Tab-separated table of C-alpha atoms in Angstrom:
chain	number	residue	atom	x	y	z
F	1357	MET	CA	0.000	0.000	0.000
F	1358	PRO	CA	1.434	3.470	-0.873
F	1359	GLU	CA	2.918	5.334	2.057
F	1360	ASP	CA	0.639	8.383	1.596
F	1361	ILE	CA	-2.454	6.161	1.919
F	1362	ILE	CA	-1.052	4.529	5.042
F	1363	GLN	CA	-0.503	7.968	6.582
F	1364	GLN	CA	-4.075	9.014	5.708
F	1365	ASP	CA	-5.444	5.861	7.331
F	1366	LYS	CA	-3.467	6.635	10.460
F	1367	ALA	CA	-4.805	10.197	10.428
F	1368	ARG	CA	-8.375	8.841	10.512
F	1369	THR	CA	-7.633	6.937	13.732
F	1370	PRO	CA	-9.117	9.042	16.552
F	1371	PRO	CA	-6.392	10.484	18.795
F	1372	ILE	CA	-6.477	10.085	22.557
F	1373	ARG	CA	-8.409	13.004	24.032
F	1374	LEU	CA	-7.550	15.308	26.933
F	1375	GLY	CA	-9.612	13.193	29.323
F	1376	ARG	CA	-6.602	10.905	29.305
F	1377	LEU	CA	-3.323	12.769	28.980
F	1378	HIS	CA	-1.965	12.178	25.497
F	1379	TYR	CA	1.746	11.424	25.409
F	1380	ALA	CA	2.148	14.301	22.942
F	1381	TRP	CA	1.917	16.702	25.892
F	1382	ILE	CA	4.692	14.812	27.690
F	1383	VAL	CA	6.849	15.273	24.582
F	1384	ALA	CA	5.986	18.994	24.448
F	1385	ALA	CA	6.763	19.503	28.151
F	1386	THR	CA	10.052	17.642	27.763
F	1387	GLY	CA	10.867	19.795	24.744
F	1388	SER	CA	10.260	22.873	26.888
F	1389	ILE	CA	12.697	21.606	29.530
F	1390	ALA	CA	15.286	20.901	26.829
F	1391	MET	CA	14.804	24.409	25.405
F	1392	PHE	CA	15.266	25.798	28.910
F	1393	CYS	CA	18.827	24.463	28.682
F	1394	GLY	CA	19.468	24.773	24.957
F	1395	LEU	CA	18.457	28.433	24.616
F	1396	GLY	CA	17.803	29.721	28.126
F	1397	LEU	CA	21.127	28.593	29.608
F	1398	GLY	CA	23.137	27.869	26.464
F	1399	ARG	CA	22.527	31.252	24.874
F	1400	PHE	CA	20.649	33.855	26.928
F	1401	ALA	CA	22.486	33.292	30.230
F	1402	PHE	CA	25.685	34.451	28.513
F	1403	GLY	CA	24.619	38.088	28.819
F	1404	MET	CA	24.358	37.713	32.589
F	1405	LEU	CA	27.779	36.083	32.901
F	1406	LEU	CA	29.540	38.416	30.462
F	1407	PRO	CA	30.216	41.369	32.836
F	1408	SER	CA	32.111	39.220	35.362
F	1409	MET	CA	33.887	37.337	32.561
F	1410	SER	CA	34.980	40.611	30.958
F	1411	ALA	CA	36.169	42.042	34.265
F	1412	SER	CA	38.215	39.011	35.307
F	1413	LEU	CA	39.680	38.313	31.848
F	1414	GLY	CA	40.187	41.960	30.889
F	1415	LEU	CA	38.052	41.677	27.754
F	1416	ASN	CA	37.293	44.792	25.743
F	1417	TYR	CA	33.994	45.398	23.928
F	1418	THR	CA	35.342	43.918	20.700
F	1419	GLN	CA	36.464	40.701	22.401
F	1420	SER	CA	33.148	40.424	24.252
F	1421	GLY	CA	31.347	40.802	20.935
F	1422	ILE	CA	33.563	38.180	19.307
F	1423	LEU	CA	32.851	35.745	22.140
F	1424	GLY	CA	29.107	36.225	21.695
F	1425	PHE	CA	29.408	35.890	17.910
F	1426	THR	CA	31.147	32.504	18.241
F	1427	ASN	CA	27.918	31.132	19.711
F	1428	LEU	CA	25.997	32.289	16.640
F	1429	ILE	CA	28.567	30.597	14.380
F	1430	GLY	CA	28.048	27.316	16.201
F	1431	TYR	CA	24.287	27.743	16.048
F	1432	LEU	CA	24.398	28.246	12.274
F	1433	VAL	CA	26.573	25.138	11.898
F	1434	ALA	CA	23.886	23.153	13.710
F	1435	VAL	CA	21.181	24.672	11.501
F	1436	LEU	CA	23.028	23.564	8.368
F	1437	LEU	CA	23.691	20.055	9.701
F	1438	SER	CA	20.248	19.366	11.175
F	1439	PRO	CA	18.527	18.342	7.900
F	1440	LEU	CA	21.274	15.733	7.447
F	1441	ILE	CA	21.466	14.504	11.044
F	1442	LEU	CA	17.804	14.505	12.123
F	1443	PRO	CA	16.521	11.991	9.541
F	1444	ARG	CA	19.301	9.583	10.519
F	1445	PHE	CA	19.228	9.836	14.317
F	1446	GLY	CA	15.868	11.397	15.195
F	1447	THR	CA	14.962	14.011	17.797
F	1448	ARG	CA	15.588	11.812	20.833
F	1449	ILE	CA	19.237	11.030	20.070
F	1450	THR	CA	20.037	14.392	18.461
F	1451	GLY	CA	18.535	16.399	21.334
F	1452	THR	CA	20.178	14.283	24.030
F	1453	ALA	CA	23.601	14.403	22.359
F	1454	SER	CA	23.298	18.170	21.878
F	1455	LEU	CA	22.485	18.743	25.545
F	1456	LEU	CA	25.504	16.644	26.527
F	1457	LEU	CA	27.666	18.660	24.118
F	1458	ILE	CA	26.491	21.859	25.815
F	1459	ALA	CA	27.290	20.336	29.211
F	1460	VAL	CA	30.810	19.294	28.144
F	1461	SER	CA	31.561	22.718	26.642
F	1462	MET	CA	30.310	24.482	29.776
F	1463	LEU	CA	32.335	22.219	32.037
F	1464	ALA	CA	35.425	23.039	30.009
F	1465	MET	CA	34.658	26.781	30.121
F	1466	ALA	CA	34.386	26.556	33.903
F	1467	PHE	CA	38.027	25.507	34.097
F	1468	THR	CA	39.717	27.829	31.598
F	1469	THR	CA	40.641	31.511	31.415
F	1470	SER	CA	42.096	31.417	27.891
F	1471	PHE	CA	40.122	33.697	25.563
F	1472	PRO	CA	40.827	31.703	22.360
F	1473	LEU	CA	39.837	28.480	24.098
F	1474	LEU	CA	36.681	30.085	25.482
F	1475	CYS	CA	35.752	31.129	21.939
F	1476	ALA	CA	36.279	27.599	20.630
F	1477	LEU	CA	34.236	26.111	23.469
F	1478	TYR	CA	31.420	28.605	23.000
F	1479	VAL	CA	31.210	27.555	19.351
F	1480	LEU	CA	30.474	24.050	20.661
F	1481	THR	CA	27.828	25.488	22.995
F	1482	GLY	CA	26.222	27.155	19.965
F	1483	ILE	CA	26.237	23.881	18.024
F	1484	GLY	CA	24.564	22.203	20.984
F	1485	SER	CA	21.951	24.971	21.229
F	1486	GLY	CA	21.031	24.640	17.566
F	1487	GLY	CA	20.979	20.868	17.983
F	1488	VAL	CA	18.320	21.252	20.663
F	1489	VAL	CA	16.138	23.983	19.161
F	1490	LEU	CA	15.459	22.601	15.675
F	1491	PRO	CA	14.665	19.009	16.729
F	1492	MET	CA	12.433	20.065	19.621
F	1493	MET	CA	10.491	22.499	17.457
F	1494	SER	CA	10.161	20.318	14.365
F	1495	VAL	CA	9.113	17.150	16.245
F	1496	MET	CA	5.891	18.891	17.310
F	1497	SER	CA	4.727	18.600	13.685
F	1498	HIS	CA	4.776	14.829	14.155
F	1499	TRP	CA	3.031	14.805	17.524
F	1500	PHE	CA	0.323	17.438	16.949
F	1501	PHE	CA	-2.184	18.102	14.207
F	1502	PRO	CA	-2.478	21.796	13.168
F	1503	SER	CA	-5.434	22.362	15.520
F	1504	HIS	CA	-3.085	22.223	18.540
F	1505	ARG	CA	0.352	22.583	16.953
F	1506	GLY	CA	0.744	26.284	17.745
F	1507	LEU	CA	-0.182	25.815	21.406
F	1508	ALA	CA	2.273	22.925	21.732
F	1509	LEU	CA	5.079	24.949	20.171
F	1510	GLY	CA	4.223	27.798	22.531
F	1511	LEU	CA	4.685	25.427	25.463
F	1512	VAL	CA	8.077	24.393	24.074
F	1513	MET	CA	9.130	28.041	23.699
F	1514	ALA	CA	8.231	28.752	27.334
F	1515	GLY	CA	11.474	26.998	28.294
F	1516	PRO	CA	13.903	29.790	27.299
F	1517	GLY	CA	11.904	32.288	29.366
F	1518	PHE	CA	12.472	30.205	32.487
F	1519	GLY	CA	16.168	30.100	31.584
F	1520	ILE	CA	16.278	33.906	31.453
F	1521	ILE	CA	14.523	34.131	34.827
F	1522	LEU	CA	16.786	31.529	36.462
F	1523	SER	CA	19.982	33.129	35.201
F	1524	GLY	CA	18.701	36.524	36.318
F	1525	PHE	CA	18.195	35.286	39.860
F	1526	VAL	CA	21.182	32.928	40.169
F	1527	VAL	CA	24.052	34.715	38.400
F	1528	PRO	CA	24.079	37.901	40.533
F	1529	LYS	CA	24.336	35.747	43.669
F	1530	LEU	CA	27.210	33.550	42.486
F	1531	LEU	CA	30.371	33.527	44.595
F	1532	PRO	CA	33.885	32.144	43.933
F	1533	ILE	CA	34.159	28.516	45.007
F	1534	SER	CA	37.389	26.517	45.474
F	1535	GLY	CA	39.447	28.887	43.370
F	1536	LEU	CA	36.807	29.219	40.628
F	1537	LEU	CA	35.600	32.709	39.781
F	1538	SER	CA	31.873	33.512	39.979
F	1539	TRP	CA	31.325	33.175	36.206
F	1540	GLN	CA	33.174	29.852	36.200
F	1541	THR	CA	30.880	28.653	38.991
F	1542	GLY	CA	27.930	29.693	36.831
F	1543	TRP	CA	29.091	27.609	33.863
F	1544	LEU	CA	29.668	24.651	36.192
F	1545	ILE	CA	26.140	24.845	37.620
F	1546	PHE	CA	24.600	25.202	34.157
F	1547	ALA	CA	26.621	22.215	32.908
F	1548	LEU	CA	25.279	19.986	35.686
F	1549	ILE	CA	21.707	21.085	34.917
F	1550	ASN	CA	22.250	20.183	31.242
F	1551	ILE	CA	23.393	16.672	32.198
F	1552	VAL	CA	20.225	16.088	34.229
F	1553	VAL	CA	18.010	17.441	31.439
F	1554	ALA	CA	19.822	15.284	28.861
F	1555	TRP	CA	18.823	12.217	30.902
F	1556	ILE	CA	15.196	13.447	31.107
F	1557	THR	CA	15.156	14.061	27.341
F	1558	PHE	CA	16.481	10.597	26.499
F	1559	THR	CA	13.972	9.014	28.887
F	1560	LEU	CA	10.813	10.821	27.745
F	1561	ILE	CA	11.189	12.065	24.163
F	1562	ARG	CA	9.897	9.855	21.351
F	1563	ASN	CA	10.502	10.692	17.697
F	1564	HIS	CA	7.029	9.839	16.403
F	1565	PRO	CA	3.640	8.691	17.744
F	1566	ASP	CA	4.139	5.459	15.808
F	1567	ASP	CA	6.974	4.602	18.200
F	1568	ILE	CA	4.436	3.965	20.964
F	1569	ARG	CA	1.424	3.128	18.778
F	1570	LEU	CA	-0.323	6.478	19.056
F	1571	THR	CA	-1.648	9.039	16.591
F	1572	PRO	CA	-0.940	12.781	16.746
F	1573	PHE	CA	-2.998	14.866	19.141
F	1574	GLY	CA	-5.694	17.238	17.893
F	1575	ARG	CA	-8.498	17.379	15.357
F	1576	VAL	CA	-7.846	15.208	12.337
F	1577	PRO	CA	-7.339	17.473	9.284
F	1578	THR	CA	-9.879	17.221	6.508
F	1579	LEU	CA	-7.232	17.517	3.766
F	1580	PRO	CA	-4.818	14.640	2.997
F	1581	VAL	CA	-1.712	14.508	5.148
F	1582	LYS	CA	1.460	15.528	3.329
F	1583	ASN	CA	4.293	13.063	3.713
F	1584	LYS	CA	6.987	14.464	1.424
F	1585	LYS	CA	10.388	13.947	3.011
F	1586	LYS	CA	12.030	16.717	0.980
F	1587	LEU	CA	11.065	20.253	0.131
F	1588	GLU	CA	9.468	20.546	-3.303
F	1589	ARG	CA	10.720	23.089	-5.843
F	1590	SER	CA	7.249	24.543	-6.084
F	1591	ASN	CA	7.517	25.542	-2.437
F	1592	VAL	CA	10.766	27.510	-2.788
F	1593	LYS	CA	8.925	30.792	-3.433
F	1594	LEU	CA	6.816	30.245	-0.317
F	1595	LEU	CA	9.912	29.371	1.709
F	1596	VAL	CA	11.635	32.586	0.577
F	1597	HIS	CA	8.498	34.571	1.440
F	1598	LEU	CA	8.436	33.139	4.966
F	1599	GLY	CA	12.204	33.559	5.237
F	1600	VAL	CA	12.003	37.300	4.525
F	1601	ILE	CA	9.360	37.688	7.228
F	1602	PHE	CA	11.483	35.720	9.716
F	1603	ALA	CA	14.602	37.731	8.791
F	1604	ILE	CA	12.728	40.970	9.552
F	1605	TYR	CA	11.781	39.556	12.931
F	1606	GLY	CA	15.380	38.483	13.576
F	1607	ALA	CA	16.760	41.930	12.737
F	1608	THR	CA	14.231	43.933	14.761
F	1609	TYR	CA	14.173	41.509	17.704
F	1610	MET	CA	17.975	41.596	17.912
F	1611	VAL	CA	18.053	45.406	17.975
F	1612	TYR	CA	15.614	45.462	20.891
F	1613	VAL	CA	17.110	42.719	23.082
F	1614	THR	CA	20.676	43.928	22.506
F	1615	PHE	CA	20.235	47.636	23.152
F	1616	ILE	CA	17.083	48.266	25.205
F	1617	VAL	CA	18.931	48.021	28.553
F	1618	THR	CA	21.596	50.408	27.224
F	1619	SER	CA	18.797	52.782	26.199
F	1620	MET	CA	17.176	52.563	29.631
F	1621	VAL	CA	20.417	53.623	31.292
F	1622	GLY	CA	21.463	56.213	28.691
F	1623	SER	CA	18.285	57.745	27.241
F	1624	TYR	CA	15.911	57.198	30.169
F	1625	GLN	CA	18.509	57.860	32.907
F	1626	LEU	CA	17.594	54.733	34.882
F	1627	SER	CA	20.059	53.004	37.184
F	1628	GLU	CA	21.542	49.702	36.045
F	1629	ALA	CA	19.748	47.924	38.899
F	1630	THR	CA	16.397	49.391	37.859
F	1631	ALA	CA	17.047	48.614	34.196
F	1632	GLY	CA	17.944	45.028	35.104
F	1633	GLY	CA	14.740	44.662	37.118
F	1634	ILE	CA	12.642	45.941	34.228
F	1635	TRP	CA	14.457	43.615	31.823
F	1636	ALA	CA	13.637	40.642	34.048
F	1637	TRP	CA	9.967	41.239	33.271
F	1638	ILE	CA	10.629	40.335	29.651
F	1639	GLY	CA	11.791	36.900	30.793
F	1640	LEU	CA	8.662	36.449	32.910
F	1641	LEU	CA	6.229	37.654	30.251
F	1642	SER	CA	7.985	35.642	27.540
F	1643	VAL	CA	7.008	32.419	29.296
F	1644	PHE	CA	3.423	33.067	28.196
F	1645	SER	CA	4.043	34.728	24.822
F	1646	GLY	CA	4.616	31.575	22.801
F	1647	MET	CA	1.618	29.739	24.226
F	1648	LEU	CA	-0.619	32.792	23.826
F	1649	PHE	CA	0.194	33.409	20.165
F	1650	GLY	CA	0.462	29.705	19.389
F	1651	TRP	CA	-3.109	29.325	20.623
F	1652	ILE	CA	-4.206	32.434	18.732
F	1653	SER	CA	-2.662	31.172	15.477
F	1654	ASP	CA	-4.368	27.793	15.970
F	1655	HIS	CA	-7.722	29.581	15.979
F	1656	ILE	CA	-7.351	32.458	13.491
F	1657	GLY	CA	-4.656	30.960	11.243
F	1658	ARG	CA	-0.879	31.439	10.934
F	1659	ARG	CA	-1.234	34.320	8.456
F	1660	LEU	CA	-3.365	36.504	10.729
F	1661	GLY	CA	-1.427	35.349	13.785
F	1662	LEU	CA	1.824	36.625	12.253
F	1663	ALA	CA	0.211	39.932	11.275
F	1664	LEU	CA	-1.129	40.448	14.806
F	1665	ALA	CA	2.239	39.604	16.367
F	1666	PHE	CA	4.100	42.072	14.154
F	1667	PHE	CA	1.510	44.774	14.894
F	1668	PHE	CA	2.271	44.565	18.626
F	1669	LEU	CA	6.006	44.387	17.923
F	1670	ALA	CA	5.764	47.531	15.779
F	1671	ILE	CA	4.017	49.412	18.586
F	1672	ALA	CA	6.636	48.208	21.088
F	1673	TYR	CA	9.471	49.440	18.860
F	1674	LEU	CA	7.879	52.805	18.079
F	1675	LEU	CA	7.072	53.528	21.727
F	1676	VAL	CA	10.807	53.703	22.479
F	1677	GLY	CA	11.780	55.093	19.080
F	1678	LEU	CA	9.517	58.138	18.949
F	1679	THR	CA	9.538	59.269	22.582
F	1680	ASP	CA	11.559	59.203	25.787
F	1681	TRP	CA	8.354	58.946	27.819
F	1682	THR	CA	8.998	56.574	30.755
F	1683	LEU	CA	5.466	55.185	30.718
F	1684	GLY	CA	5.970	54.487	27.002
F	1685	LEU	CA	9.076	52.473	27.914
F	1686	TYR	CA	7.099	50.364	30.382
F	1687	LEU	CA	4.334	49.766	27.857
F	1688	SER	CA	6.960	48.805	25.273
F	1689	ILE	CA	8.556	46.281	27.659
F	1690	ILE	CA	5.162	44.709	28.427
F	1691	LEU	CA	4.172	44.453	24.764
F	1692	PHE	CA	7.532	43.071	23.692
F	1693	GLY	CA	7.571	40.502	26.501
F	1694	LEU	CA	4.083	39.287	25.601
F	1695	VAL	CA	4.995	38.927	21.912
F	1696	VAL	CA	8.707	38.051	21.932
F	1697	TRP	CA	8.371	34.302	21.133
F	1698	SER	CA	5.249	34.645	18.985
F	1699	VAL	CA	6.962	34.732	15.575
F	1700	PRO	CA	9.332	31.750	16.155
F	1701	VAL	CA	6.391	29.675	17.390
F	1702	ILE	CA	4.163	30.553	14.428
F	1703	MET	CA	7.038	30.024	11.979
F	1704	ALA	CA	7.687	26.557	13.377
F	1705	ALA	CA	3.976	25.801	13.028
F	1706	CYS	CA	4.072	27.127	9.439
F	1707	ALA	CA	6.934	24.729	8.649
F	1708	GLY	CA	4.687	21.792	9.501
F	1709	ASP	CA	1.480	23.244	8.058
F	1710	TYR	CA	2.850	24.354	4.687
F	1711	PHE	CA	5.524	21.725	4.034
F	1712	GLY	CA	4.300	18.673	5.967
F	1713	PRO	CA	5.680	16.958	9.095
F	1714	ALA	CA	8.374	14.995	7.235
F	1715	ALA	CA	9.870	18.112	5.616
F	1716	ALA	CA	9.279	20.395	8.623
F	1717	ALA	CA	12.853	20.104	9.922
F	1718	SER	CA	14.377	21.077	6.562
F	1719	ALA	CA	11.965	23.989	6.140
F	1720	LEU	CA	12.562	25.184	9.700
F	1721	ALA	CA	16.338	24.972	9.201
F	1722	ALA	CA	16.107	27.225	6.131
F	1723	LEU	CA	13.837	29.663	7.953
F	1724	THR	CA	16.134	29.719	10.989
F	1725	PHE	CA	19.090	30.500	8.732
F	1726	ALA	CA	17.185	33.539	7.419
F	1727	PHE	CA	16.315	34.514	10.984
F	1728	SER	CA	19.989	34.306	12.021
F	1729	GLY	CA	21.018	36.439	9.056
F	1730	GLY	CA	18.515	39.053	10.144
F	1731	GLN	CA	19.928	38.968	13.672
F	1732	ALA	CA	23.462	39.649	12.430
F	1733	LEU	CA	22.308	42.457	10.143
F	1734	GLY	CA	20.128	44.092	12.787
F	1735	SER	CA	22.754	44.337	15.497
F	1736	VAL	CA	25.450	45.648	13.126
F	1737	ALA	CA	23.154	48.239	11.509
F	1738	ALA	CA	21.847	49.465	14.863
F	1739	GLY	CA	25.363	49.857	16.211
F	1740	TYR	CA	26.388	51.847	13.123
F	1741	LEU	CA	23.351	54.135	13.330
F	1742	ALA	CA	23.996	54.704	17.051
F	1743	GLU	CA	27.564	55.771	16.293
F	1744	ILE	CA	26.204	58.406	13.882
F	1745	THR	CA	23.202	59.661	15.870
F	1746	GLY	CA	24.330	59.113	19.457
F	1747	ASP	CA	21.440	56.847	20.518
F	1748	PHE	CA	19.213	54.021	19.278
F	1749	SER	CA	16.019	55.990	18.559
F	1750	ILE	CA	16.457	55.773	14.790
F	1751	SER	CA	17.111	52.024	15.038
F	1752	TYR	CA	13.880	51.493	16.970
F	1753	MET	CA	11.918	53.603	14.477
F	1754	VAL	CA	13.345	51.652	11.543
F	1755	SER	CA	12.447	48.438	13.394
F	1756	GLY	CA	8.860	49.663	13.769
F	1757	ILE	CA	8.609	50.461	10.061
F	1758	ALA	CA	10.097	47.056	9.179
F	1759	ALA	CA	7.533	45.369	11.429
F	1760	PHE	CA	4.708	47.093	9.517
F	1761	ILE	CA	6.245	45.833	6.261
F	1762	ALA	CA	6.225	42.336	7.765
F	1763	ILE	CA	2.504	42.724	8.479
F	1764	GLY	CA	1.892	43.304	4.778
F	1765	LEU	CA	4.037	40.327	3.816
F	1766	ALA	CA	2.219	38.112	6.307
F	1767	LEU	CA	-1.170	39.083	4.927
F	1768	LEU	CA	0.027	38.139	1.419
F	1769	LEU	CA	0.597	34.522	2.523
F	1770	ARG	CA	-1.930	31.988	1.334
F	1771	SER	CA	-3.959	30.064	3.906
F	1772	GLN	CA	-2.006	27.069	5.083
F	1773	GLN	CA	-2.801	23.523	3.990
F	1774	SER	CA	-3.376	21.402	7.049
F	1775	ALA	CA	-0.770	18.729	7.452
């Protein structure tokens, strides 16, 4: 019997309902815990550790920037390799191995003060982060039908928010232990957490509902289930369209998260302690942003969900770009925190909806590459404009305009085909 027909027959099998917890939710919760380590600790905690690292190692701004950039290099390497590795090893093995790679690199960073070696090790951390993010996001296309896929991806993206909150509370309280500096102690603690989470991931994650004789969770789609294992040429235009939207998000998001604290201290004359406290709210609000907009996109569609997300992002950017009103800053922080993970969640859902579960990982890898390119462009352009103008107001205004352009591009998308 042809494989497509087999998949359609499976789709007609009623999934287990919420009255009895479907294992898909266990997979989603485990993915969230893995993302807590892969992004929350592997990537976002770096900003909290950087001041003490720079002080003890005597790093200048250029070296600090290089160290952060090495993580992005590693992440992009993982993005490029994922379409080759995932089909062979699956999410369970790939995610577990990536978490262990992060743990090993962090352990090594905890016992070195050599800048070149730190850079090399942080490349490995970046590879591990990418090796967690793409598998955990793409596997949701196997475990959930489109009716609940956005909500599930939102749950997965709650993990990094908890990582931001944990690092915000733990890092400032770190003390030197047994000759290790405070930032070295931080890497050691994060490494041990990654080892525990790697064990949890290997124990609970399953690559596909078929592995335990289940069907995906959610309402069975009325259209036939796509099962193409590779991206079709006819979908390249659509992939580029989505990639441009994701690149705009990457550029504007990077401007905001990189420079908003600097703006609070410089333009709004807030103390560093106050600015740090306000920034912590983004981590707290971000825990809910993915689930909120994932649920919204499940109900009104990915196209309108993206447009709504970019509308709120545009307002958040313009509130700090057009005025130095303190209340406007607070409103901007709240809006950004509530929307920050919306676009990645909806994009991951689009990868499954438009291209099918089997090709979701390849599509998401291409989209993530565009997103990363936008991140690099955004931070460089904002820094250049700040050198010319003396602050980041122009960068925020340009980000707001770009977000409105993204709204138009999102509305031009065709309605997704359920997969």
